[in-house]
Tab-separated table of N, CA and C in Angstrom:
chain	number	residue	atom	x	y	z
A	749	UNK	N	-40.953	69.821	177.106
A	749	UNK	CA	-42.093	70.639	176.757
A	749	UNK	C	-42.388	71.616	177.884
A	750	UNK	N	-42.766	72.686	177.658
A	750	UNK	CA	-43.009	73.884	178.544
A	750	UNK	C	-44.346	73.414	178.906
A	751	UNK	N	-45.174	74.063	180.717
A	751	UNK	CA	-45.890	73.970	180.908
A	751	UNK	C	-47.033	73.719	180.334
A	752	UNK	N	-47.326	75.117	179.914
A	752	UNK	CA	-48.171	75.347	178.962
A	752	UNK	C	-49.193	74.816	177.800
A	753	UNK	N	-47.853	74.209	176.989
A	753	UNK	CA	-47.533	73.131	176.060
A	753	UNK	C	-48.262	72.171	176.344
A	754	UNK	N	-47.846	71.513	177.134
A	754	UNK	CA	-48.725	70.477	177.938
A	754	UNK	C	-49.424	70.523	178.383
A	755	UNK	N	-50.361	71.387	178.861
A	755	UNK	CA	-51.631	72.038	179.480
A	755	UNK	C	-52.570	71.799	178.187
A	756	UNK	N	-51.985	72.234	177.473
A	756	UNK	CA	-53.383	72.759	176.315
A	756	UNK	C	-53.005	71.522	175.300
A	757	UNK	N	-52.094	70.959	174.822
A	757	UNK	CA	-52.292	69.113	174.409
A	757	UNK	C	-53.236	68.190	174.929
A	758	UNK	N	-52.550	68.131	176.219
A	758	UNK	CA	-53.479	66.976	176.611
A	758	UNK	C	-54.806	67.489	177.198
A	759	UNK	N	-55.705	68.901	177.308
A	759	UNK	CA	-56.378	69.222	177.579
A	759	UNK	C	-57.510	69.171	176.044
A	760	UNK	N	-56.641	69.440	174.779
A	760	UNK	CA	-57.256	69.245	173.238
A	760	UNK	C	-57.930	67.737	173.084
A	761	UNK	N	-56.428	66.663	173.777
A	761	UNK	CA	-56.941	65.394	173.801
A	761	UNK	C	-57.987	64.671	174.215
A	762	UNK	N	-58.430	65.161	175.262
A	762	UNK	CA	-59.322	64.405	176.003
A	762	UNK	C	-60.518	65.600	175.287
A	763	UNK	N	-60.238	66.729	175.391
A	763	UNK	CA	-61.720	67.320	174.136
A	763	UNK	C	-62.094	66.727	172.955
A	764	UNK	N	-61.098	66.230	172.256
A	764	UNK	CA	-61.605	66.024	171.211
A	764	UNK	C	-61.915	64.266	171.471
A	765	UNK	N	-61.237	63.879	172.573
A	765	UNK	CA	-61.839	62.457	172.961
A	765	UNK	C	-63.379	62.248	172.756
A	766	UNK	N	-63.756	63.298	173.724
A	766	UNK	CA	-65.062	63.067	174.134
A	766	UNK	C	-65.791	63.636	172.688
A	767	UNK	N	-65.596	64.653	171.839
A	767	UNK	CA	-66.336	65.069	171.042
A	767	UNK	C	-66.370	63.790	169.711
A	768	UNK	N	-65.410	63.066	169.741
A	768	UNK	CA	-64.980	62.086	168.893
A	768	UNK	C	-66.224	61.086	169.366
A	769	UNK	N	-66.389	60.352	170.597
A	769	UNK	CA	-67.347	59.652	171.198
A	769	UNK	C	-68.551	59.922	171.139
A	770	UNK	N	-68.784	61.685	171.265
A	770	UNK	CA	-70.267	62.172	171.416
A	770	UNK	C	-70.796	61.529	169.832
A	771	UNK	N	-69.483	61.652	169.071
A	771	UNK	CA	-70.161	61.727	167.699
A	771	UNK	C	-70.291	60.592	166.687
A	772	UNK	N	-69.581	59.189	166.685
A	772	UNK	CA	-69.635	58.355	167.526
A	772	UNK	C	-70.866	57.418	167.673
A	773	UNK	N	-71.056	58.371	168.890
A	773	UNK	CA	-72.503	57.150	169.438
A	773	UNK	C	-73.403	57.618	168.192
A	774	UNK	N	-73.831	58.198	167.289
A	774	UNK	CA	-74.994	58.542	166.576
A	774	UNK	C	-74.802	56.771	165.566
A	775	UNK	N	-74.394	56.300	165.421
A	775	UNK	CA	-73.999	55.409	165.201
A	775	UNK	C	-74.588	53.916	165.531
A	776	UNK	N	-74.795	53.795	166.813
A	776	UNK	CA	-75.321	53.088	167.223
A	776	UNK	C	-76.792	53.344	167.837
A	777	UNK	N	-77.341	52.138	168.642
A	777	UNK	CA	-78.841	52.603	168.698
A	777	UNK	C	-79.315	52.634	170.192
A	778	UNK	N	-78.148	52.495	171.082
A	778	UNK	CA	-77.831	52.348	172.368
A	778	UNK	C	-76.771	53.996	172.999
A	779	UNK	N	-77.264	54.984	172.021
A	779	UNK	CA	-76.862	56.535	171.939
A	779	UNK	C	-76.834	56.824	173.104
A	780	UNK	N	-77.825	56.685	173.700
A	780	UNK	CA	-77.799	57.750	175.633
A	780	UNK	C	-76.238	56.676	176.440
A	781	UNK	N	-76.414	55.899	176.428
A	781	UNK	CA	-75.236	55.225	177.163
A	781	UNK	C	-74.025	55.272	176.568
A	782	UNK	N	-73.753	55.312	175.029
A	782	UNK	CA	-72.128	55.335	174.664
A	782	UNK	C	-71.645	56.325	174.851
A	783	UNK	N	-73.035	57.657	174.837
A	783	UNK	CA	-72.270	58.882	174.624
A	783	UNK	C	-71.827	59.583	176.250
A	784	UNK	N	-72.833	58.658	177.232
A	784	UNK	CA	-72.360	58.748	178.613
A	784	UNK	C	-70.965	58.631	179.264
A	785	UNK	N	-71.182	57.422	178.616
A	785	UNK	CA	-69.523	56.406	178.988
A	785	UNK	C	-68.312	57.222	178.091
A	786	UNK	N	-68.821	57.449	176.788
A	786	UNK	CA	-67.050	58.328	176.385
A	786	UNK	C	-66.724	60.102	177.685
A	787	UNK	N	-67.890	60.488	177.443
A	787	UNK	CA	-67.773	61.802	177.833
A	787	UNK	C	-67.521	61.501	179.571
A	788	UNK	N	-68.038	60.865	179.911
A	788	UNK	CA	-67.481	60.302	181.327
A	788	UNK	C	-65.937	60.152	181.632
A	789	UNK	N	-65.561	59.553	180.767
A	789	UNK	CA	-64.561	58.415	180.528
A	789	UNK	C	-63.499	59.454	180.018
A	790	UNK	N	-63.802	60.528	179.565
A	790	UNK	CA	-62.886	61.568	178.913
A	790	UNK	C	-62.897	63.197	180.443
A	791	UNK	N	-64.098	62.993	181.077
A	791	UNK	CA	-64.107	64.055	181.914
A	791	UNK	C	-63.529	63.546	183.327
A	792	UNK	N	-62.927	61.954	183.396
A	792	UNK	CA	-62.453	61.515	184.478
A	792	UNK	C	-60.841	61.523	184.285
A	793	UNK	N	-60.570	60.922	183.253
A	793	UNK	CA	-59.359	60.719	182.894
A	793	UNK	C	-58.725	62.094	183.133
A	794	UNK	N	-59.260	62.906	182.098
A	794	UNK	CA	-58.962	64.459	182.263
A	794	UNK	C	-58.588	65.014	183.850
A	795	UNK	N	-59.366	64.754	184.510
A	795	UNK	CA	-59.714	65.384	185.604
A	795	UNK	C	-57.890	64.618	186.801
A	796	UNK	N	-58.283	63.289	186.428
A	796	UNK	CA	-57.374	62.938	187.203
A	796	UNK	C	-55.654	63.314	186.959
A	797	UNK	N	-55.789	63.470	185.159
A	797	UNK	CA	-54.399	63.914	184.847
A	797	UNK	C	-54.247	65.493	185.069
A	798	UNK	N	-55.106	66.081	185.555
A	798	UNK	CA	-55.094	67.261	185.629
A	798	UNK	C	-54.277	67.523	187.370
A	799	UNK	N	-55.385	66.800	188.293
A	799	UNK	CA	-54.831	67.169	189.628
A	799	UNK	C	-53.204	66.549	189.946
A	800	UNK	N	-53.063	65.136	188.917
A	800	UNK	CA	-51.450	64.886	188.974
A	800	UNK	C	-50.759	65.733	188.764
A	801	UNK	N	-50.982	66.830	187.477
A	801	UNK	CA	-49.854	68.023	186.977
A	801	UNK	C	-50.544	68.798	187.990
A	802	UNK	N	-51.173	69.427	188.435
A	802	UNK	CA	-51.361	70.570	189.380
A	802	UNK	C	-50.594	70.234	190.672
A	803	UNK	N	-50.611	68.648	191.134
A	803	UNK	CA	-49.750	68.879	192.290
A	803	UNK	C	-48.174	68.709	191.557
A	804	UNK	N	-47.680	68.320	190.591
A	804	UNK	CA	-45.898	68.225	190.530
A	804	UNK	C	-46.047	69.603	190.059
A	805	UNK	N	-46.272	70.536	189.242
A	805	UNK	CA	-46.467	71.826	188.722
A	805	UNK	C	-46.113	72.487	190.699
A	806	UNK	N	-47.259	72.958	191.799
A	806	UNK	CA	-46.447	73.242	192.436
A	806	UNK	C	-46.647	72.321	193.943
A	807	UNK	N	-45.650	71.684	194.087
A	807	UNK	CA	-45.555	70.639	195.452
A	807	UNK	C	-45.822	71.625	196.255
A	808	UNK	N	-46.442	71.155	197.143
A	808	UNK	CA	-47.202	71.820	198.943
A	808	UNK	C	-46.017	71.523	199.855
A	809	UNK	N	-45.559	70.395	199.773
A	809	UNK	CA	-44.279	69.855	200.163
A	809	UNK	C	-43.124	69.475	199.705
A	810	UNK	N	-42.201	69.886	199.989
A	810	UNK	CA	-40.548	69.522	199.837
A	810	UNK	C	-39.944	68.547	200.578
A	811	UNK	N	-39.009	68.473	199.911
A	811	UNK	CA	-38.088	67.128	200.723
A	811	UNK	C	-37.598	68.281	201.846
A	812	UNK	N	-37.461	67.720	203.258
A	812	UNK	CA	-37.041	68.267	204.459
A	812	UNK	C	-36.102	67.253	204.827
A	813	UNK	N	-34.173	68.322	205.239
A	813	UNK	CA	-33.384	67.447	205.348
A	813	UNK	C	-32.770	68.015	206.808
A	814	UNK	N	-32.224	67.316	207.205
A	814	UNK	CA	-31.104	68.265	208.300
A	814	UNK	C	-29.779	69.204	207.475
A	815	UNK	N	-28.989	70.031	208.788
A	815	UNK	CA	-28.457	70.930	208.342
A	815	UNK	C	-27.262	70.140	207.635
A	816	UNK	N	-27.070	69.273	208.874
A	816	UNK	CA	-25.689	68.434	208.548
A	816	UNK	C	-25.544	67.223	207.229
A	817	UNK	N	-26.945	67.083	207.017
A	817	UNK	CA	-27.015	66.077	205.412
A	817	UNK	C	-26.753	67.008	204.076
A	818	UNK	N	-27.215	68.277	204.491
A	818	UNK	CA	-27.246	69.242	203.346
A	818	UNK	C	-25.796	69.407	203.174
A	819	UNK	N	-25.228	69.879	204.176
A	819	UNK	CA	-23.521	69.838	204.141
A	819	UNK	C	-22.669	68.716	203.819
A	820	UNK	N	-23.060	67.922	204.206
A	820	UNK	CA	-22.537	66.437	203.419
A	820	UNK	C	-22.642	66.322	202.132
A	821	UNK	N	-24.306	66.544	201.636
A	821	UNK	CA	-24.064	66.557	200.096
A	821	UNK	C	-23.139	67.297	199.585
A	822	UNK	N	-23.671	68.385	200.077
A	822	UNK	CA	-23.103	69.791	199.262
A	822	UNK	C	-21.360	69.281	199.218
A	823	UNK	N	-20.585	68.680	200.223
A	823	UNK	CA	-19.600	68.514	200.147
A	823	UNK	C	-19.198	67.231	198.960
A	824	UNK	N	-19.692	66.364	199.445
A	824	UNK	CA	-19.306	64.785	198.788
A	824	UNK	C	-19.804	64.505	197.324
A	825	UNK	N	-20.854	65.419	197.144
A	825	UNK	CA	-21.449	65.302	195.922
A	825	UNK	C	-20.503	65.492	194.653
A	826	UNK	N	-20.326	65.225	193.574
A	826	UNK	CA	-18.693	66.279	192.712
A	826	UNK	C	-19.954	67.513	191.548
A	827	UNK	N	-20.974	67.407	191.733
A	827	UNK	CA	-21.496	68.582	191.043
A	827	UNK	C	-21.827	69.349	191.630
A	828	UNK	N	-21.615	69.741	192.954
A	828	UNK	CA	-22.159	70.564	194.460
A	828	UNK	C	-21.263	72.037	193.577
A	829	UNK	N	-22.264	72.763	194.158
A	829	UNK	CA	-21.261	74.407	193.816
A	829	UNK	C	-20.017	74.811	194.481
A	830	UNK	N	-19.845	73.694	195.559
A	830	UNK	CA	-18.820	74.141	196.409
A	830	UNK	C	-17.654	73.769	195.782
A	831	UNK	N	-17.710	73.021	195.255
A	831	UNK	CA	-16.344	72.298	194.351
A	831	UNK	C	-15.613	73.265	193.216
A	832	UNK	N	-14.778	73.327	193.130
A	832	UNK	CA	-13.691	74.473	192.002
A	832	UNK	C	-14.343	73.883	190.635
A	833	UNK	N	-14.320	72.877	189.905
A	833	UNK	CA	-14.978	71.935	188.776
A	833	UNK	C	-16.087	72.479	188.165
A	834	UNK	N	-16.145	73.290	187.009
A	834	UNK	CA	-17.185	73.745	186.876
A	834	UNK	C	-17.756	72.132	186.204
A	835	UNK	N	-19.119	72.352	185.988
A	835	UNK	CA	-20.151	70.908	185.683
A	835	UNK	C	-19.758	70.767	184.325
A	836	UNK	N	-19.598	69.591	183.137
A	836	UNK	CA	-19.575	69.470	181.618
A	836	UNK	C	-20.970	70.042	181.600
């Protein structure tokens, strides 16, 4: 799935979570607290799956290697570009 894609899914999900809950509590007679706890419960979740994709979307940090490991891969690896073999 493209970014995007996934941005605005699971961003629908947890909207319509909470609007599902807001609506929901009318239901019961304990209203100020269910409708707390979904919309809570939908603006946390949200929130936390949000800063997970914002940091893999773009890492602050990279893997840091030496010169001579990079050359090793690049050599020993058999899908390295250095190899004649194009990849299946």
């Amino acid at each position: 799935m493209e970014k995007h894609v996934t941005f605005a899914v699971v961003s629908i999900f947890w909207l319509l979570f909470a609007i599902i809950g807001f609506l929901v509590s009318y239901r019961f007679q304990e209203r100020g607290i269910i409708r707390c706890c979904c919309i809570l419960t939908a603006v946390c979740c949200y929130l936390a799956w949000l800063v997970t994709f914002l940091m893999q979307l773009n890492p602050l940090v990279g893997p840091k290697s030496d010169q001579k490991v990079i050359l090793g891969m690049m050599t020993y690896w058999p899908n390295s570009f250095m190899h004649n073999e194009k990849d299946p």
